[in-house]
């Protein structure tokens, strides 16, 4: 099928007294891979169900290639949906689960009867279906389980069967709701790489819902970050990482977490943090008070007394393979800041060691406090399409 564009225009959805979606607008270009990223309960899955036609919006419109979906049923939207909880037919084999969409679409009621299999026209159709099912099964490495029913499979195996059932349709719109949640780490990385490559090859418009920022960053052309039923920012992975629009977005895209320190802008490019003058290129509002935010990779450890660095004491360390997360207690903070260093430096920064934390002036952000707002905001206009 030809890939489609999606226009979500001021969509609202309420469940009883809960406003799940608050005037959501988003445009997805034909053939684009867009991730909807956000914490649990922010409205990601609700938005996906509205696009698929499984629920109806209270207001607003969804247009596919310029055509309103208001009166179009789910089966007529050309959508393939992969759910987090598999939604497989328990009485069918893995093969029949993957083949089901093709059988329903390409064989009429008579042609599905066992006795019709011998007819030449039906045999040709079934050979075509078989070829496509086995090609998808080979790609997802589920060949050994094609005769098994869902109850005989692990969670990861069932998830791949569900992916296969959606992929075999070659839909014009592919919707994925946390599809890798039940896969182990190695298989998750492999499957997402295969899915991203397949999406590029087919050019299918794809909307992918996840709470895992690494998945969204690795696979997406653009990412829409959601909080509390609203879209805060839409951007490429690189732009989102380097230029978050507000403190919530910056925190959500930081691993293991963002270091946030009370700060006041002294002059443009310089802030006061805990009595120290610290360079920060993002601070351009002299006199403003707010939060200076730094990711673990945007700071380095220096000897105690380094000018322009913040004095502290190493509290603990966490191993992360080639890197080490060093937790440093600073006087002006209730919780330790985190600095990422190479594992080869581990012997220098043992718990109890005095040190200084030097911040990368070009990488951190300043979030001014605004009493009328719940979140400190850097960018006043956020891209929504």
GROMACS .gro file of C-alpha atoms in nm:
model
  385
    1UNK     CA    1   0.000   0.000   0.000
    2UNK     CA    2   0.102   0.361  -0.055
    3UNK     CA    3   0.215   0.519   0.275
    4UNK     CA    4  -0.018   0.782   0.415
    5UNK     CA    5   0.020   1.109   0.601
    6UNK     CA    6  -0.157   1.164   0.935
    7UNK     CA    7  -0.297   1.491   1.065
    8UNK     CA    8  -0.420   1.499   1.424
    9UNK     CA    9  -0.610   1.822   1.477
   10UNK     CA   10  -0.703   1.940   1.829
   11UNK     CA   11  -0.806   1.596   1.953
   12UNK     CA   12  -0.965   1.579   2.299
   13UNK     CA   13  -1.072   1.267   2.488
   14UNK     CA   14  -1.227   1.234   2.832
   15UNK     CA   15  -1.302   0.920   3.034
   16UNK     CA   16  -1.552   1.019   3.302
   17UNK     CA   17  -1.389   1.295   3.504
   18UNK     CA   18  -1.043   1.234   3.361
   19UNK     CA   19  -0.922   1.443   3.065
   20UNK     CA   20  -0.694   1.190   2.890
   21UNK     CA   21  -0.606   1.409   2.589
   22UNK     CA   22  -0.609   1.788   2.586
   23UNK     CA   23  -0.628   1.935   2.236
   24UNK     CA   24  -0.355   1.716   2.083
   25UNK     CA   25  -0.225   1.823   1.740
   26UNK     CA   26   0.042   1.639   1.544
   27UNK     CA   27   0.131   1.593   1.175
   28UNK     CA   28   0.311   1.281   1.054
   29UNK     CA   29   0.449   1.280   0.702
   30UNK     CA   30   0.399   0.986   0.464
   31UNK     CA   31   0.662   0.721   0.529
   32UNK     CA   32   0.781   0.883   0.851
   33UNK     CA   33   0.865   0.696   1.173
   34UNK     CA   34   0.736   0.900   1.469
   35UNK     CA   35   0.756   0.791   1.831
   36UNK     CA   36   0.517   0.906   2.102
   37UNK     CA   37   0.733   0.916   2.415
   38UNK     CA   38   0.621   0.981   2.769
   39UNK     CA   39   0.560   0.835   3.116
   40UNK     CA   40   0.283   0.587   3.192
   41UNK     CA   41  -0.062   0.746   3.203
   42UNK     CA   42   0.020   1.047   2.986
   43UNK     CA   43  -0.223   0.948   2.706
   44UNK     CA   44   0.007   0.775   2.455
   45UNK     CA   45  -0.199   0.457   2.411
   46UNK     CA   46  -0.525   0.652   2.409
   47UNK     CA   47  -0.398   0.858   2.116
   48UNK     CA   48  -0.299   0.542   1.929
   49UNK     CA   49  -0.644   0.388   1.981
   50UNK     CA   50  -0.810   0.701   1.844
   51UNK     CA   51  -0.593   0.689   1.530
   52UNK     CA   52  -0.683   0.321   1.482
   53UNK     CA   53  -1.054   0.394   1.526
   54UNK     CA   54  -1.090   0.172   1.834
   55UNK     CA   55  -1.217   0.473   2.031
   56UNK     CA   56  -1.383   0.795   1.916
   57UNK     CA   57  -1.254   1.143   2.010
   58UNK     CA   58  -1.480   1.385   2.198
   59UNK     CA   59  -1.371   1.665   1.966
   60UNK     CA   60  -1.116   1.735   1.696
   61UNK     CA   61  -1.039   1.539   1.381
   62UNK     CA   62  -0.797   1.278   1.248
   63UNK     CA   63  -0.717   1.293   0.877
   64UNK     CA   64  -0.537   1.023   0.679
   65UNK     CA   65  -0.388   1.155   0.353
   66UNK     CA   66  -0.623   1.452   0.386
   67UNK     CA   67  -0.940   1.244   0.443
   68UNK     CA   68  -1.128   1.266   0.773
   69UNK     CA   69  -1.161   0.937   0.961
   70UNK     CA   70  -1.468   1.049   1.155
   71UNK     CA   71  -1.699   0.804   0.974
   72UNK     CA   72  -1.440   0.539   0.876
   73UNK     CA   73  -1.432   0.213   1.070
   74UNK     CA   74  -1.112   0.050   1.201
   75UNK     CA   75  -1.098  -0.221   0.932
   76UNK     CA   76  -1.118   0.035   0.651
   77UNK     CA   77  -0.832   0.259   0.771
   78UNK     CA   78  -0.548   0.040   0.641
   79UNK     CA   79  -0.401   0.022   0.990
   80UNK     CA   80  -0.201  -0.259   1.152
   81UNK     CA   81  -0.192  -0.240   1.533
   82UNK     CA   82   0.050  -0.426   1.761
   83UNK     CA   83  -0.059  -0.427   2.124
   84UNK     CA   84   0.161  -0.464   2.430
   85UNK     CA   85  -0.050  -0.760   2.549
   86UNK     CA   86  -0.017  -0.952   2.218
   87UNK     CA   87  -0.395  -0.993   2.141
   88UNK     CA   88  -0.332  -1.328   1.966
   89UNK     CA   89  -0.599  -1.589   1.889
   90UNK     CA   90  -0.537  -1.854   2.159
   91UNK     CA   91  -0.692  -2.142   1.959
   92UNK     CA   92  -0.479  -2.083   1.646
   93UNK     CA   93  -0.120  -2.185   1.577
   94UNK     CA   94   0.148  -1.920   1.537
   95UNK     CA   95   0.135  -1.977   1.161
   96UNK     CA   96  -0.241  -1.920   1.150
   97UNK     CA   97  -0.215  -1.614   1.375
   98UNK     CA   98   0.031  -1.452   1.133
   99UNK     CA   99  -0.172  -1.561   0.828
  100UNK     CA  100  -0.510  -1.452   0.968
  101UNK     CA  101  -0.513  -1.095   0.822
  102UNK     CA  102  -0.424  -1.226   0.475
  103UNK     CA  103  -0.680  -1.507   0.491
  104UNK     CA  104  -0.954  -1.262   0.593
  105UNK     CA  105  -0.855  -1.011   0.326
  106UNK     CA  106  -0.779  -1.234   0.028
  107UNK     CA  107  -1.010  -1.536   0.067
  108UNK     CA  108  -1.389  -1.516   0.066
  109UNK     CA  109  -1.608  -1.729   0.291
  110UNK     CA  110  -1.626  -2.021   0.045
  111UNK     CA  111  -1.252  -2.014  -0.027
  112UNK     CA  112  -1.174  -2.051   0.344
  113UNK     CA  113  -1.355  -2.387   0.363
  114UNK     CA  114  -1.125  -2.693   0.384
  115UNK     CA  115  -1.278  -2.848   0.073
  116UNK     CA  116  -1.196  -2.542  -0.141
  117UNK     CA  117  -0.820  -2.585  -0.098
  118UNK     CA  118  -0.796  -2.812  -0.403
  119UNK     CA  119  -0.934  -2.553  -0.642
  120UNK     CA  120  -0.647  -2.409  -0.854
  121UNK     CA  121  -0.739  -2.045  -0.789
  122UNK     CA  122  -0.759  -2.103  -0.413
  123UNK     CA  123  -0.435  -2.303  -0.412
  124UNK     CA  124  -0.254  -2.013  -0.582
  125UNK     CA  125  -0.383  -1.766  -0.324
  126UNK     CA  126  -0.285  -1.994  -0.036
  127UNK     CA  127   0.067  -2.043  -0.178
  128UNK     CA  128   0.105  -1.666  -0.195
  129UNK     CA  129  -0.013  -1.632   0.166
  130UNK     CA  130   0.223  -1.912   0.273
  131UNK     CA  131   0.523  -1.746   0.107
  132UNK     CA  132   0.457  -1.417   0.285
  133UNK     CA  133   0.396  -1.578   0.624
  134UNK     CA  134   0.719  -1.779   0.607
  135UNK     CA  135   0.921  -1.479   0.491
  136UNK     CA  136   0.800  -1.276   0.791
  137UNK     CA  137   0.857  -1.573   1.025
  138UNK     CA  138   1.215  -1.606   0.901
  139UNK     CA  139   1.282  -1.234   0.946
  140UNK     CA  140   1.152  -1.244   1.306
  141UNK     CA  141   1.319  -1.581   1.375
  142UNK     CA  142   0.996  -1.753   1.477
  143UNK     CA  143   1.017  -2.041   1.227
  144UNK     CA  144   1.053  -2.313   1.497
  145UNK     CA  145   0.729  -2.209   1.666
  146UNK     CA  146   0.491  -2.185   1.371
  147UNK     CA  147   0.303  -2.498   1.481
  148UNK     CA  148   0.280  -2.384   1.845
  149UNK     CA  149  -0.023  -2.210   1.995
  150UNK     CA  150   0.022  -1.890   2.200
  151UNK     CA  151  -0.015  -2.077   2.529
  152UNK     CA  152   0.296  -2.280   2.444
  153UNK     CA  153   0.514  -1.974   2.381
  154UNK     CA  154   0.711  -1.737   2.605
  155UNK     CA  155   0.615  -1.372   2.630
  156UNK     CA  156   0.891  -1.269   2.391
  157UNK     CA  157   0.791  -1.533   2.138
  158UNK     CA  158   0.426  -1.425   2.150
  159UNK     CA  159   0.529  -1.063   2.099
  160UNK     CA  160   0.718  -1.152   1.784
  161UNK     CA  161   0.421  -1.348   1.650
  162UNK     CA  162   0.207  -1.038   1.708
  163UNK     CA  163   0.462  -0.826   1.520
  164UNK     CA  164   0.458  -1.077   1.236
  165UNK     CA  165   0.079  -1.069   1.211
  166UNK     CA  166   0.088  -0.691   1.170
  167UNK     CA  167   0.386  -0.681   0.931
  168UNK     CA  168   0.249  -0.944   0.695
  169UNK     CA  169  -0.036  -0.711   0.595
  170UNK     CA  170   0.203  -0.449   0.456
  171UNK     CA  171  -0.028  -0.176   0.592
  172UNK     CA  172  -0.019   0.189   0.495
  173UNK     CA  173  -0.015   0.285   0.865
  174UNK     CA  174   0.165   0.086   1.133
  175UNK     CA  175   0.077   0.150   1.500
  176UNK     CA  176   0.290  -0.006   1.775
  177UNK     CA  177   0.202   0.016   2.144
  178UNK     CA  178   0.509  -0.077   2.355
  179UNK     CA  179   0.579  -0.379   2.128
  180UNK     CA  180   0.914  -0.471   2.284
  181UNK     CA  181   0.809  -0.455   2.648
  182UNK     CA  182   0.823  -0.834   2.695
  183UNK     CA  183   1.149  -0.903   2.512
  184UNK     CA  184   1.483  -0.954   2.685
  185UNK     CA  185   1.749  -0.689   2.634
  186UNK     CA  186   1.945  -0.861   2.355
  187UNK     CA  187   1.635  -0.958   2.159
  188UNK     CA  188   1.487  -0.610   2.209
  189UNK     CA  189   1.789  -0.446   2.046
  190UNK     CA  190   1.789  -0.696   1.759
  191UNK     CA  191   1.415  -0.674   1.693
  192UNK     CA  192   1.404  -0.295   1.700
  193UNK     CA  193   1.694  -0.279   1.452
  194UNK     CA  194   1.516  -0.523   1.221
  195UNK     CA  195   1.189  -0.334   1.253
  196UNK     CA  196   1.352   0.002   1.178
  197UNK     CA  197   1.525  -0.143   0.871
  198UNK     CA  198   1.201  -0.303   0.750
  199UNK     CA  199   1.010   0.022   0.797
  200UNK     CA  200   1.263   0.210   0.586
  201UNK     CA  201   1.250  -0.058   0.317
  202UNK     CA  202   0.869  -0.063   0.301
  203UNK     CA  203   0.827   0.310   0.362
  204UNK     CA  204   0.526   0.244   0.585
  205UNK     CA  205   0.411   0.539   0.796
  206UNK     CA  206   0.473   0.428   1.156
  207UNK     CA  207   0.367   0.564   1.496
  208UNK     CA  208   0.545   0.396   1.784
  209UNK     CA  209   0.443   0.439   2.149
  210UNK     CA  210   0.705   0.386   2.419
  211UNK     CA  211   0.821   0.511   2.758
  212UNK     CA  212   1.180   0.406   2.678
  213UNK     CA  213   1.380   0.703   2.551
  214UNK     CA  214   1.661   0.485   2.413
  215UNK     CA  215   1.414   0.300   2.188
  216UNK     CA  216   1.261   0.623   2.062
  217UNK     CA  217   1.603   0.780   2.002
  218UNK     CA  218   1.734   0.476   1.815
  219UNK     CA  219   1.442   0.428   1.575
  220UNK     CA  220   1.262   0.756   1.511
  221UNK     CA  221   1.271   1.025   1.245
  222UNK     CA  222   1.097   1.250   1.500
  223UNK     CA  223   0.975   1.214   1.857
  224UNK     CA  224   0.668   1.369   2.020
  225UNK     CA  225   0.711   1.396   2.398
  226UNK     CA  226   0.386   1.379   2.599
  227UNK     CA  227   0.301   1.471   2.957
  228UNK     CA  228  -0.044   1.477   3.117
  229UNK     CA  229  -0.244   1.455   2.794
  230UNK     CA  230  -0.047   1.720   2.605
  231UNK     CA  231   0.241   1.719   2.357
  232UNK     CA  232   0.527   1.928   2.496
  233UNK     CA  233   0.776   1.903   2.211
  234UNK     CA  234   0.812   1.745   1.867
  235UNK     CA  235   1.164   1.724   1.725
  236UNK     CA  236   1.430   1.499   1.577
  237UNK     CA  237   1.616   1.282   1.829
  238UNK     CA  238   1.925   1.502   1.805
  239UNK     CA  239   1.732   1.828   1.851
  240UNK     CA  240   1.536   1.682   2.140
  241UNK     CA  241   1.852   1.567   2.315
  242UNK     CA  242   2.040   1.893   2.265
  243UNK     CA  243   1.758   2.143   2.301
  244UNK     CA  244   1.476   2.026   2.533
  245UNK     CA  245   1.197   2.281   2.559
  246UNK     CA  246   1.143   2.254   2.935
  247UNK     CA  247   1.261   2.090   3.253
  248UNK     CA  248   1.021   1.793   3.226
  249UNK     CA  249   1.150   1.701   2.880
  250UNK     CA  250   1.513   1.741   2.986
  251UNK     CA  251   1.456   1.520   3.290
  252UNK     CA  252   1.276   1.250   3.092
  253UNK     CA  253   1.554   1.227   2.834
  254UNK     CA  254   1.835   1.196   3.089
  255UNK     CA  255   1.977   0.867   3.214
  256UNK     CA  256   1.998   0.783   3.493
  257UNK     CA  257   1.867   1.132   3.576
  258UNK     CA  258   1.923   1.504   3.525
  259UNK     CA  259   2.117   1.698   3.787
  260UNK     CA  260   1.914   2.007   3.883
  261UNK     CA  261   2.074   2.286   4.088
  262UNK     CA  262   1.930   2.619   4.209
  263UNK     CA  263   2.098   2.895   4.010
  264UNK     CA  264   2.085   3.270   3.947
  265UNK     CA  265   2.207   3.443   3.631
  266UNK     CA  266   2.477   3.697   3.720
  267UNK     CA  267   2.556   3.820   3.372
  268UNK     CA  268   2.483   3.665   3.036
  269UNK     CA  269   2.663   3.329   3.018
  270UNK     CA  270   2.736   3.307   3.392
  271UNK     CA  271   2.532   3.176   3.685
  272UNK     CA  272   2.582   3.160   4.060
  273UNK     CA  273   2.550   2.805   4.199
  274UNK     CA  274   2.619   2.750   4.569
  275UNK     CA  275   2.841   3.057   4.592
  276UNK     CA  276   3.046   2.961   4.285
  277UNK     CA  277   3.048   3.150   3.953
  278UNK     CA  278   2.986   2.888   3.683
  279UNK     CA  279   2.987   2.940   3.305
  280UNK     CA  280   2.661   2.842   3.133
  281UNK     CA  281   2.605   2.950   2.774
  282UNK     CA  282   2.227   2.894   2.796
  283UNK     CA  283   2.186   3.154   3.075
  284UNK     CA  284   2.087   3.472   2.891
  285UNK     CA  285   1.849   3.645   3.136
  286UNK     CA  286   2.057   3.849   3.386
  287UNK     CA  287   1.896   3.853   3.731
  288UNK     CA  288   1.671   3.552   3.661
  289UNK     CA  289   1.652   3.272   3.915
  290UNK     CA  290   1.583   2.913   3.823
  291UNK     CA  291   1.736   2.570   3.771
  292UNK     CA  292   2.064   2.479   3.605
  293UNK     CA  293   2.034   2.132   3.454
  294UNK     CA  294   2.315   1.897   3.351
  295UNK     CA  295   2.323   1.538   3.228
  296UNK     CA  296   2.586   1.298   3.372
  297UNK     CA  297   2.788   1.319   3.050
  298UNK     CA  298   2.797   1.701   3.070
  299UNK     CA  299   3.017   1.716   3.380
  300UNK     CA  300   3.367   1.602   3.472
  301UNK     CA  301   3.547   1.536   3.800
  302UNK     CA  302   3.841   1.754   3.895
  303UNK     CA  303   4.068   1.786   4.202
  304UNK     CA  304   3.922   1.970   4.501
  305UNK     CA  305   3.965   2.347   4.474
  306UNK     CA  306   3.944   2.371   4.092
  307UNK     CA  307   3.831   2.725   4.006
  308UNK     CA  308   3.482   2.751   3.859
  309UNK     CA  309   3.394   2.399   3.971
  310UNK     CA  310   3.163   2.288   4.253
  311UNK     CA  311   3.324   2.125   4.561
  312UNK     CA  312   3.191   1.788   4.668
  313UNK     CA  313   3.259   1.441   4.806
  314UNK     CA  314   3.220   1.113   4.618
  315UNK     CA  315   2.932   0.930   4.787
  316UNK     CA  316   2.904   0.609   4.583
  317UNK     CA  317   2.958   0.463   4.238
  318UNK     CA  318   2.752   0.247   4.004
  319UNK     CA  319   2.912   0.035   3.733
  320UNK     CA  320   2.767   0.066   3.382
  321UNK     CA  321   3.001  -0.140   3.165
  322UNK     CA  322   3.260   0.083   2.999
  323UNK     CA  323   3.140   0.378   3.209
  324UNK     CA  324   3.091   0.443   3.579
  325UNK     CA  325   2.823   0.664   3.734
  326UNK     CA  326   2.982   0.863   4.017
  327UNK     CA  327   2.739   1.009   4.272
  328UNK     CA  328   2.882   1.325   4.424
  329UNK     CA  329   2.738   1.504   4.728
  330UNK     CA  330   2.734   1.884   4.678
  331UNK     CA  331   2.655   2.127   4.958
  332UNK     CA  332   2.374   2.306   4.771
  333UNK     CA  333   2.178   1.991   4.678
  334UNK     CA  334   1.951   1.753   4.869
  335UNK     CA  335   2.048   1.460   4.648
  336UNK     CA  336   2.385   1.381   4.489
  337UNK     CA  337   2.468   1.489   4.137
  338UNK     CA  338   2.579   1.224   3.887
  339UNK     CA  339   2.895   1.238   3.677
  340UNK     CA  340   2.975   0.979   3.410
  341UNK     CA  341   3.342   0.881   3.385
  342UNK     CA  342   3.532   0.607   3.207
  343UNK     CA  343   3.586   0.289   3.405
  344UNK     CA  344   3.962   0.340   3.377
  345UNK     CA  345   3.925   0.639   3.616
  346UNK     CA  346   3.752   0.435   3.884
  347UNK     CA  347   4.057   0.411   4.110
  348UNK     CA  348   4.079   0.794   4.135
  349UNK     CA  349   3.725   0.848   4.263
  350UNK     CA  350   3.653   0.603   4.541
  351UNK     CA  351   3.375   0.679   4.794
  352UNK     CA  352   3.482   0.947   5.041
  353UNK     CA  353   3.722   1.119   4.799
  354UNK     CA  354   3.708   1.501   4.792
  355UNK     CA  355   3.662   1.640   4.442
  356UNK     CA  356   3.518   1.921   4.233
  357UNK     CA  357   3.250   1.892   3.966
  358UNK     CA  358   3.324   2.096   3.653
  359UNK     CA  359   3.027   2.161   3.424
  360UNK     CA  360   3.042   2.184   3.045
  361UNK     CA  361   2.925   2.541   2.980
  362UNK     CA  362   2.805   2.461   2.627
  363UNK     CA  363   2.595   2.155   2.716
  364UNK     CA  364   2.387   2.248   3.021
  365UNK     CA  365   2.061   2.444   3.035
  366UNK     CA  366   1.906   2.719   3.243
  367UNK     CA  367   1.535   2.689   3.321
  368UNK     CA  368   1.401   3.020   3.463
  369UNK     CA  369   1.131   2.997   3.727
  370UNK     CA  370   0.794   3.141   3.631
  371UNK     CA  371   0.544   3.145   3.920
  372UNK     CA  372   0.241   3.110   3.689
  373UNK     CA  373   0.373   2.783   3.541
  374UNK     CA  374   0.419   2.436   3.681
  375UNK     CA  375   0.735   2.368   3.480
  376UNK     CA  376   1.035   2.586   3.408
  377UNK     CA  377   1.039   2.657   3.034
  378UNK     CA  378   1.325   2.752   2.804
  379UNK     CA  379   1.146   2.771   2.469
  380UNK     CA  380   0.819   2.959   2.438
  381UNK     CA  381   0.714   2.818   2.100
  382UNK     CA  382   0.722   2.440   2.063
  383UNK     CA  383   0.701   2.272   1.722
  384UNK     CA  384   0.376   2.074   1.692
  385UNK     CA  385   0.388   1.952   1.335
   0.00000   0.00000   0.00000
